[in-house]
PDB file of C-alpha atoms in Angstrom:
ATOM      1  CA  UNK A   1      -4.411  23.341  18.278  1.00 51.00           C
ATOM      2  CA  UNK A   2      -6.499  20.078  17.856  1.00 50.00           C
ATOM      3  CA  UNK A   3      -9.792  20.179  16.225  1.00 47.00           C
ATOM      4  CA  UNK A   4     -12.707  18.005  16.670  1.00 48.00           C
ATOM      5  CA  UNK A   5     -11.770  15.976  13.182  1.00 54.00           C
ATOM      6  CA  UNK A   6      -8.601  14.889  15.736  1.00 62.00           C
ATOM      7  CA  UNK A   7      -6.100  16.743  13.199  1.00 69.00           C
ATOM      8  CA  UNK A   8      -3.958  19.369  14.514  1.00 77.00           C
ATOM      9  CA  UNK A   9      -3.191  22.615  13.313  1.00 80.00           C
ATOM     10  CA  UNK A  10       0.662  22.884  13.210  1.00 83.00           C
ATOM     11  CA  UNK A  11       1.638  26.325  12.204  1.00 88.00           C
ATOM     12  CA  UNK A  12      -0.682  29.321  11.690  1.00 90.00           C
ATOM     13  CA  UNK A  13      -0.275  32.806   9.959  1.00 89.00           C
ATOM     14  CA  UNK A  14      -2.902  35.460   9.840  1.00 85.00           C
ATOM     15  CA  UNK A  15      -3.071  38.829   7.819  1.00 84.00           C
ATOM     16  CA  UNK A  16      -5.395  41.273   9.743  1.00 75.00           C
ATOM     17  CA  UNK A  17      -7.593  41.539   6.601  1.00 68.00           C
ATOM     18  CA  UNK A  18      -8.824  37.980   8.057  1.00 70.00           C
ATOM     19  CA  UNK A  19     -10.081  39.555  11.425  1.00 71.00           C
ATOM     20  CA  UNK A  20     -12.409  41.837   9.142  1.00 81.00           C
ATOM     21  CA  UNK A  21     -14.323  38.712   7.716  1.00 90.00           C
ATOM     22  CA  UNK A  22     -17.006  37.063   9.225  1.00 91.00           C
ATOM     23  CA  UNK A  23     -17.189  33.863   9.497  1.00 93.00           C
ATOM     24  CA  UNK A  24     -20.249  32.503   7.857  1.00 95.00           C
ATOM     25  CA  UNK A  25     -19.534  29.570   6.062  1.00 97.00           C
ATOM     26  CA  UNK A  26     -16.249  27.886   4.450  1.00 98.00           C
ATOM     27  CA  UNK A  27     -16.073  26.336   0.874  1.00 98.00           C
ATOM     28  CA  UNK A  28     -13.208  23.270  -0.515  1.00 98.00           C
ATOM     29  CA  UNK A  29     -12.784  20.598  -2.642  1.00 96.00           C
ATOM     30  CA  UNK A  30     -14.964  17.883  -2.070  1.00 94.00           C
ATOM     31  CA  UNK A  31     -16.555  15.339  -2.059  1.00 93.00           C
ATOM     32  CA  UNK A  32     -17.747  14.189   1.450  1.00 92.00           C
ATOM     33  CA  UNK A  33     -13.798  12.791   2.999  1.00 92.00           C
ATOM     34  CA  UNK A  34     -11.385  14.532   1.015  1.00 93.00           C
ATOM     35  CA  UNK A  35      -8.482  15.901   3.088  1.00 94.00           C
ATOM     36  CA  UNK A  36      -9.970  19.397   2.053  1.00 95.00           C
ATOM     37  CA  UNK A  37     -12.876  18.719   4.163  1.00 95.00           C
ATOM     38  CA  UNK A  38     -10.923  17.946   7.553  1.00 94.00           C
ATOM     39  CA  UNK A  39      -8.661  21.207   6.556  1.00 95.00           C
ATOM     40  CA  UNK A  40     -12.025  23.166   6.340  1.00 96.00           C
ATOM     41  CA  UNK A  41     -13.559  21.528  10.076  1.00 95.00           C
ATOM     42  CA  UNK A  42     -10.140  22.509  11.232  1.00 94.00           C
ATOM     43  CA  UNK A  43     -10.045  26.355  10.058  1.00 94.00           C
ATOM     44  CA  UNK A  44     -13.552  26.379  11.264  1.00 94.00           C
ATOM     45  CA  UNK A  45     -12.497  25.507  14.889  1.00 92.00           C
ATOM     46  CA  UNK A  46     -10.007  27.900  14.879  1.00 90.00           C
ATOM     47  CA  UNK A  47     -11.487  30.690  13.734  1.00 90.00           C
ATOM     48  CA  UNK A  48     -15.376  30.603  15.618  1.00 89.00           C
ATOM     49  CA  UNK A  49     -15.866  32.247  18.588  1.00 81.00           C
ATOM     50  CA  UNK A  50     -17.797  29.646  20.219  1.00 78.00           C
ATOM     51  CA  UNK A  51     -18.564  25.934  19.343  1.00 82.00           C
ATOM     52  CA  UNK A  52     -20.220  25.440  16.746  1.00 86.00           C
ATOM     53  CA  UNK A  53     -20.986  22.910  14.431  1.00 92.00           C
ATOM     54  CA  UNK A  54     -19.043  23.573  11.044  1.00 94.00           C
ATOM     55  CA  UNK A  55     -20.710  25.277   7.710  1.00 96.00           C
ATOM     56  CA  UNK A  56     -18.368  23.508   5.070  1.00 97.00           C
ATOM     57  CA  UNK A  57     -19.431  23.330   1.563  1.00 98.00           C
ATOM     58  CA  UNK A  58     -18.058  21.069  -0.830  1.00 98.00           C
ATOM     59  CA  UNK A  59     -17.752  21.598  -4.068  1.00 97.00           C
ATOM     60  CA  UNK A  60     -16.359  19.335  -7.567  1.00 95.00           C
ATOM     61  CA  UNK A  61     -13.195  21.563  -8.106  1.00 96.00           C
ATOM     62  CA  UNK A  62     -11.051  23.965  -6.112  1.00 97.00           C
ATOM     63  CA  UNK A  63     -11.807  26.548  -8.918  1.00 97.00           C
ATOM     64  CA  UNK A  64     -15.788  25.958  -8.295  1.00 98.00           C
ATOM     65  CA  UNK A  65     -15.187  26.850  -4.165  1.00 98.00           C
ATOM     66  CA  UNK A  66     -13.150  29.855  -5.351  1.00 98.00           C
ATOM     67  CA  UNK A  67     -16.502  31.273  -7.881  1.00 98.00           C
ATOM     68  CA  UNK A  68     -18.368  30.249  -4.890  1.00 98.00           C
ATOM     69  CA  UNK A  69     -16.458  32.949  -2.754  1.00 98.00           C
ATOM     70  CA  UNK A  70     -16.523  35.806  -5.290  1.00 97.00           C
ATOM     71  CA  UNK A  71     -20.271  34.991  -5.595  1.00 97.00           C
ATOM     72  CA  UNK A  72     -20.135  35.497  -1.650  1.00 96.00           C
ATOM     73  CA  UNK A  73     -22.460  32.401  -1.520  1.00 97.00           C
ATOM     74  CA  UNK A  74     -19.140  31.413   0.746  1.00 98.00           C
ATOM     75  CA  UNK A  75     -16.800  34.011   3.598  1.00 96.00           C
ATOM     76  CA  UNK A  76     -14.164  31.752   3.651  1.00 97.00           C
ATOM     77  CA  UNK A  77     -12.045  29.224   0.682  1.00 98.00           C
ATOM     78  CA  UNK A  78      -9.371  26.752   1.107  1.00 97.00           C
ATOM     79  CA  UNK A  79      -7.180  25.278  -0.888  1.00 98.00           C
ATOM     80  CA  UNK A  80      -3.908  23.030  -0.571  1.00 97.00           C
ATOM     81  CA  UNK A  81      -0.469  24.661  -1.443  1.00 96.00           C
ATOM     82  CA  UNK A  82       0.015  21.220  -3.501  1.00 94.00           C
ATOM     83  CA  UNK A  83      -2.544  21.991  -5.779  1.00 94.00           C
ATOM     84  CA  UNK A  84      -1.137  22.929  -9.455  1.00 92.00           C
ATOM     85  CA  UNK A  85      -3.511  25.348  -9.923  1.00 95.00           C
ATOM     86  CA  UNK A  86      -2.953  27.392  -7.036  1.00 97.00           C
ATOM     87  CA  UNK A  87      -1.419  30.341  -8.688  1.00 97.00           C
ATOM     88  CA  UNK A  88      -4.948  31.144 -10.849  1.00 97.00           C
ATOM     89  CA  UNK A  89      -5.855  32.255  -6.838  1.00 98.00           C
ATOM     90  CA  UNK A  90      -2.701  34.085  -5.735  1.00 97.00           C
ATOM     91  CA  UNK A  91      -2.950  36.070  -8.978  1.00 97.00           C
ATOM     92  CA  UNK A  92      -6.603  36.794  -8.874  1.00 97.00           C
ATOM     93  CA  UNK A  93      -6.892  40.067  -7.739  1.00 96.00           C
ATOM     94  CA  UNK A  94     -10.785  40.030  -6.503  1.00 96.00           C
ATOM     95  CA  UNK A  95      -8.763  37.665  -4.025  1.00 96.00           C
ATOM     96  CA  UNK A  96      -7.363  38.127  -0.860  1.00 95.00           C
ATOM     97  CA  UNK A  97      -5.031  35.923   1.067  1.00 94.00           C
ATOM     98  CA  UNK A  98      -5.841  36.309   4.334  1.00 93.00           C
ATOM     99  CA  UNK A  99      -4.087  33.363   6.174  1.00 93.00           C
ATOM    100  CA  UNK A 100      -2.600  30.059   5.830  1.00 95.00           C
ATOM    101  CA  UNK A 101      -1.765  27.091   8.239  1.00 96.00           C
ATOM    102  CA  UNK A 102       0.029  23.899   8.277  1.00 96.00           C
ATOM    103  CA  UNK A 103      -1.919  20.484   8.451  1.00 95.00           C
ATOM    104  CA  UNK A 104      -0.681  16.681   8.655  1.00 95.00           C
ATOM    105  CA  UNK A 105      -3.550  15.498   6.173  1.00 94.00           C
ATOM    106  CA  UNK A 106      -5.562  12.625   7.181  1.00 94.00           C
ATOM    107  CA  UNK A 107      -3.213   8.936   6.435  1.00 96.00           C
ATOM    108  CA  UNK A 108      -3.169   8.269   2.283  1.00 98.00           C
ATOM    109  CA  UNK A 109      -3.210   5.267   1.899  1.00 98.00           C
ATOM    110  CA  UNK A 110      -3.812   2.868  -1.860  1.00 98.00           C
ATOM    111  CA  UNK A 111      -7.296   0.938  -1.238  1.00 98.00           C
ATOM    112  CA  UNK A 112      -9.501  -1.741  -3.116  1.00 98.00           C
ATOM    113  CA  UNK A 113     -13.714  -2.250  -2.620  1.00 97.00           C
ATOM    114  CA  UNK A 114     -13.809  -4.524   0.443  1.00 96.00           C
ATOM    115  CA  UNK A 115     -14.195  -8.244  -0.528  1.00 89.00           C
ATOM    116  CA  UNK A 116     -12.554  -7.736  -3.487  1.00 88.00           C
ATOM    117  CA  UNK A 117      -9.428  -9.747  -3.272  1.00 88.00           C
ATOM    118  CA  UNK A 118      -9.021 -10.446  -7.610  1.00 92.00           C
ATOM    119  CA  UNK A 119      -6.865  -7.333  -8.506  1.00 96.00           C
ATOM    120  CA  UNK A 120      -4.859  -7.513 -11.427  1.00 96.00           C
ATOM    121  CA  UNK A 121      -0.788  -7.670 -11.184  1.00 97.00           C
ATOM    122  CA  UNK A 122      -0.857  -4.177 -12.757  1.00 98.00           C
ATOM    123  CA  UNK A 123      -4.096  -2.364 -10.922  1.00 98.00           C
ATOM    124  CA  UNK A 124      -5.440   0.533 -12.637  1.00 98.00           C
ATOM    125  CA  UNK A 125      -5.407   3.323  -9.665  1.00 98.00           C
ATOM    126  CA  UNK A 126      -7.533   6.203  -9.598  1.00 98.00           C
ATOM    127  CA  UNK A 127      -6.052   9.514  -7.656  1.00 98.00           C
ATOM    128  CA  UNK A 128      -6.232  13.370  -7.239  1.00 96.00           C
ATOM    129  CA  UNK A 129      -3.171  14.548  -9.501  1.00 95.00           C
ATOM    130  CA  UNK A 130      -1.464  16.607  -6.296  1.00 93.00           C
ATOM    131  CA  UNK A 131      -0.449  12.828  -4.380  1.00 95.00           C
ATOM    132  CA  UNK A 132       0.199  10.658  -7.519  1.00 96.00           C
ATOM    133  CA  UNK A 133       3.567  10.447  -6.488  1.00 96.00           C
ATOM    134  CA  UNK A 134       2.775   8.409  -3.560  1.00 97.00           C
ATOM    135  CA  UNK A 135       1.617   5.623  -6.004  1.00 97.00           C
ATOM    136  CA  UNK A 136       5.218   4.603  -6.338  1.00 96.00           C
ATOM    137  CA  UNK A 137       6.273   5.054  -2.498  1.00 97.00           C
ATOM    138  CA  UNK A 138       2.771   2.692  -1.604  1.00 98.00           C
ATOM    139  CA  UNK A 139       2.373   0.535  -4.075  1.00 98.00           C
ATOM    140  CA  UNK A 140       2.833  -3.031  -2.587  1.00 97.00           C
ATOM    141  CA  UNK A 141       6.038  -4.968  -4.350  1.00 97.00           C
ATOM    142  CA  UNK A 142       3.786  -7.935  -5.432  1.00 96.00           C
ATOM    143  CA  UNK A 143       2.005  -5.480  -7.903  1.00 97.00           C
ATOM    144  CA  UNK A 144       3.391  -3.191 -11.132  1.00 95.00           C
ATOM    145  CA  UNK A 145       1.604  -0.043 -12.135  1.00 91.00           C
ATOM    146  CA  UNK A 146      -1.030   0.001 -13.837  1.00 96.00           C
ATOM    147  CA  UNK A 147      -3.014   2.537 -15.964  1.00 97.00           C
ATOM    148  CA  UNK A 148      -3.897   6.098 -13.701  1.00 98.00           C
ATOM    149  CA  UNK A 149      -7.106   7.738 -14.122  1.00 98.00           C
ATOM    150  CA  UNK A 150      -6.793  11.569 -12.830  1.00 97.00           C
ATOM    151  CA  UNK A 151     -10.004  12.438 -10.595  1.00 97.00           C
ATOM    152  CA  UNK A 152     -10.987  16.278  -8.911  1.00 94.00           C
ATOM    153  CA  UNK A 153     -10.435  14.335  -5.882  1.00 95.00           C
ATOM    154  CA  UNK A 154      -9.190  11.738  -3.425  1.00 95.00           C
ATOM    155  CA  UNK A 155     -12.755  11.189  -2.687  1.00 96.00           C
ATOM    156  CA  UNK A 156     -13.312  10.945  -6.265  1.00 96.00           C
ATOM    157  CA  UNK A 157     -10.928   8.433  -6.617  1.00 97.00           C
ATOM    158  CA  UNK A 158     -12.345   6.306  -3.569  1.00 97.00           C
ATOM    159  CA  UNK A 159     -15.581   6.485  -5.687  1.00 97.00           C
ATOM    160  CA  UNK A 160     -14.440   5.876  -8.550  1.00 98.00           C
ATOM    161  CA  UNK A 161     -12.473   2.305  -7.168  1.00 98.00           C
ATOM    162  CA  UNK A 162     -15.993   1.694  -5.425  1.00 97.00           C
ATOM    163  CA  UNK A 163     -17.320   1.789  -8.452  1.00 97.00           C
ATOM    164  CA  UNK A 164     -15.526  -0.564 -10.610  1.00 96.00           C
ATOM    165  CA  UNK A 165     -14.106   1.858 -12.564  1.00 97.00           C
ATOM    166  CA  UNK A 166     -10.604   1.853 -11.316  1.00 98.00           C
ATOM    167  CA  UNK A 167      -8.456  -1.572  -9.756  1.00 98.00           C
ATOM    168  CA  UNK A 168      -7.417   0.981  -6.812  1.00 98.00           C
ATOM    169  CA  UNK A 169      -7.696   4.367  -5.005  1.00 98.00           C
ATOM    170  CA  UNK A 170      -5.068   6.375  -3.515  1.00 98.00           C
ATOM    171  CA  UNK A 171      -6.934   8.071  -1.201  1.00 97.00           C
ATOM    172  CA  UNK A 172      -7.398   8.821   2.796  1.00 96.00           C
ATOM    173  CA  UNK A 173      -8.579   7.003   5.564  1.00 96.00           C
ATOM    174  CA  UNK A 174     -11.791   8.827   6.043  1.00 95.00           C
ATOM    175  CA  UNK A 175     -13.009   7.812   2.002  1.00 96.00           C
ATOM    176  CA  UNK A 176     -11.782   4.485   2.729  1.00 97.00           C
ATOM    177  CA  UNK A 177     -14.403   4.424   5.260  1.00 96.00           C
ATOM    178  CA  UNK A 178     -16.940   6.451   3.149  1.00 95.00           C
ATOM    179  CA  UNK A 179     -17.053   4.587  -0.124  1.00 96.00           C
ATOM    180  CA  UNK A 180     -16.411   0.583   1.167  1.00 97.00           C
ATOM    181  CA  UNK A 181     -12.551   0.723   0.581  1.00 98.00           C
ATOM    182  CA  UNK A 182     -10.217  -0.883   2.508  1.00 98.00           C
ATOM    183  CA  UNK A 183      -6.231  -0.296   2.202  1.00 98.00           C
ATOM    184  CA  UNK A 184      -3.882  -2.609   0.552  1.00 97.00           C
ATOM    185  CA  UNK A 185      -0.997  -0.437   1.604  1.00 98.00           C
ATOM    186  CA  UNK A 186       1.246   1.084   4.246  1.00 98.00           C
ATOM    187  CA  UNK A 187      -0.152   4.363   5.003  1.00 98.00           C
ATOM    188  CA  UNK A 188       1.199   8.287   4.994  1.00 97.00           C
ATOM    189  CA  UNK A 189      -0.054  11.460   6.105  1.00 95.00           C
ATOM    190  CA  UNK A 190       0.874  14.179   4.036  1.00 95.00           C
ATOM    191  CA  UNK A 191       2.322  17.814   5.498  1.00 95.00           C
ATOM    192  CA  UNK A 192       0.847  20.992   3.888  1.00 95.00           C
ATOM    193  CA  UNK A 193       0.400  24.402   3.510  1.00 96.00           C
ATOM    194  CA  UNK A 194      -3.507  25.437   2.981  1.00 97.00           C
ATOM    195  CA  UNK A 195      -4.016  29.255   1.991  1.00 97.00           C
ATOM    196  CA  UNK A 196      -7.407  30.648   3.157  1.00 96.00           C
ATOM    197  CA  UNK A 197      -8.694  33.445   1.041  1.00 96.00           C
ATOM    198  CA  UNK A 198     -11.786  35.871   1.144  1.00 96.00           C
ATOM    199  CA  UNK A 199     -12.783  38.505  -1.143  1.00 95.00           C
ATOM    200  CA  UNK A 200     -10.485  41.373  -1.182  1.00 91.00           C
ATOM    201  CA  UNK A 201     -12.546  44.352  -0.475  1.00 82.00           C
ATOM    202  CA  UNK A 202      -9.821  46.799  -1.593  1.00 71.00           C
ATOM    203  CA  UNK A 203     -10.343  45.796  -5.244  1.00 53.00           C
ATOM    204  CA  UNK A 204     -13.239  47.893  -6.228  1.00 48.00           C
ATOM    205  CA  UNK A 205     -11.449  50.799  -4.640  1.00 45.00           C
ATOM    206  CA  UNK A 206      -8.241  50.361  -6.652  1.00 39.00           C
ATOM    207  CA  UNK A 207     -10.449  50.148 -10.054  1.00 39.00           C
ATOM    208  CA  UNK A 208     -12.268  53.649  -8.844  1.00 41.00           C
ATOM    209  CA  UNK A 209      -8.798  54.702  -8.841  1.00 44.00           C
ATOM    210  CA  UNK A 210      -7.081  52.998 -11.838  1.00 46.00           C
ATOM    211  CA  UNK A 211      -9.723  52.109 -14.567  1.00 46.00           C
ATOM    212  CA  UNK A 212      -7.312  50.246 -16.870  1.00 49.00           C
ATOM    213  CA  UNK A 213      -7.160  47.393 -13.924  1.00 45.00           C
ATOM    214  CA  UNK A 214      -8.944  44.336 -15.066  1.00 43.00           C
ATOM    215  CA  UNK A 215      -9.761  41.634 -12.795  1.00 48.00           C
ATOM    216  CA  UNK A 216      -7.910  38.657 -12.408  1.00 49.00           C
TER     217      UNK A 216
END
């Protein structure tokens, strides 16, 4: 399946629990061009009935999506199998997983602000922590690294080299378009796993049943 974003869904799994949710809106990591984002336009196209334009909200951390969905201000969170924390969501038992799917992410690539050809031999390089080890697959020979400032994001990092506060980005191709970036680098897409959760409606009835169960 290809969505509108162009990506393609490679592999898909679905518990039934998923069929049960309606699909009002989906919550990720943001901001605006993160490979989140596409992930979320993606799920959205496969799992609406009709076309539709997407209901994606973006939010600072993974962790603030996953509030978002036990505040049910969300039906729907994603989150990347590469992301350290993952676990805190597997184990959280007002969570259900209801599905996951394979995604090539959008191309990472390492980028500078446009007309900015001064970088340093060492560039500091700004980057989600989940792809940092691209730094040393992308970096171009003619430069050593240099200092790496963890972000929430890739879009964080784009902003964050727009800004002045970093040398370089690692980040994808649609923040490189976002934020004024261009790429220095080759480029990569990344393959992964994204788990969808919802709330799992089952809890309250297993507390009824066993008081001494505590959430999460």
């Amino acid at each position: 399946m290809r969505g509108a974003t162009g990506m393609e869904l490679l592999g898909w799994m679905e518990i039934e629990k998923l069929s049960r949710v309606v699909l009002k809106e989906i919550g990720t990591l943001g901001p605006r061009g993160t490979s989140s984002e596409t992930a979320a336009t993606l799920l959205w196209d496969k799992l609406s009935e009709l076309p539709s334009e997407p209901q994606i909200s973006l939010y600072e951390t993974y962790e603030g999506a996953g509030e978002a969905l036990l505040d049910r201000s969300i039906s729907h969170f994603i989150v990347a199998n590469a992301y350290r924390g993952v676990n805190e969501f597997y184990m959280d038992t007002r969570l259900a997983l209801a599905g996951a799917f394979i995604m090539d992410t959008p191309l990472y690539g390492l980028a500078k602000p446009r007309g900015n050809d001064d970088l340093p031999l060492a560039p500091s390089i700004a980057t989600h922590p989940a792809p940092e080890p691209l730094i040393a697959q992308l970096l171009p020979a003619r430069f050593k690294p240099g200092k790496v400032l963890i972000m929430n994001s890739t879009s964080a990092a784009a902003m964050a080299a727009s800004g002045g506060f970093s040398d370089l980005a690692l980040t994808t191709a649609p923040s490189v378009e976002n934020y004024g970036l261009e790429f220095i680098s080759r480029t990569r897409p990344i393959r992964m796993v994204w788990s969808v959760f919802v709330i799992d409606d089952t809890a309250d009835d297993i507390r009824k049943e066993d008081p001494d169960v505590v959430p999460r």
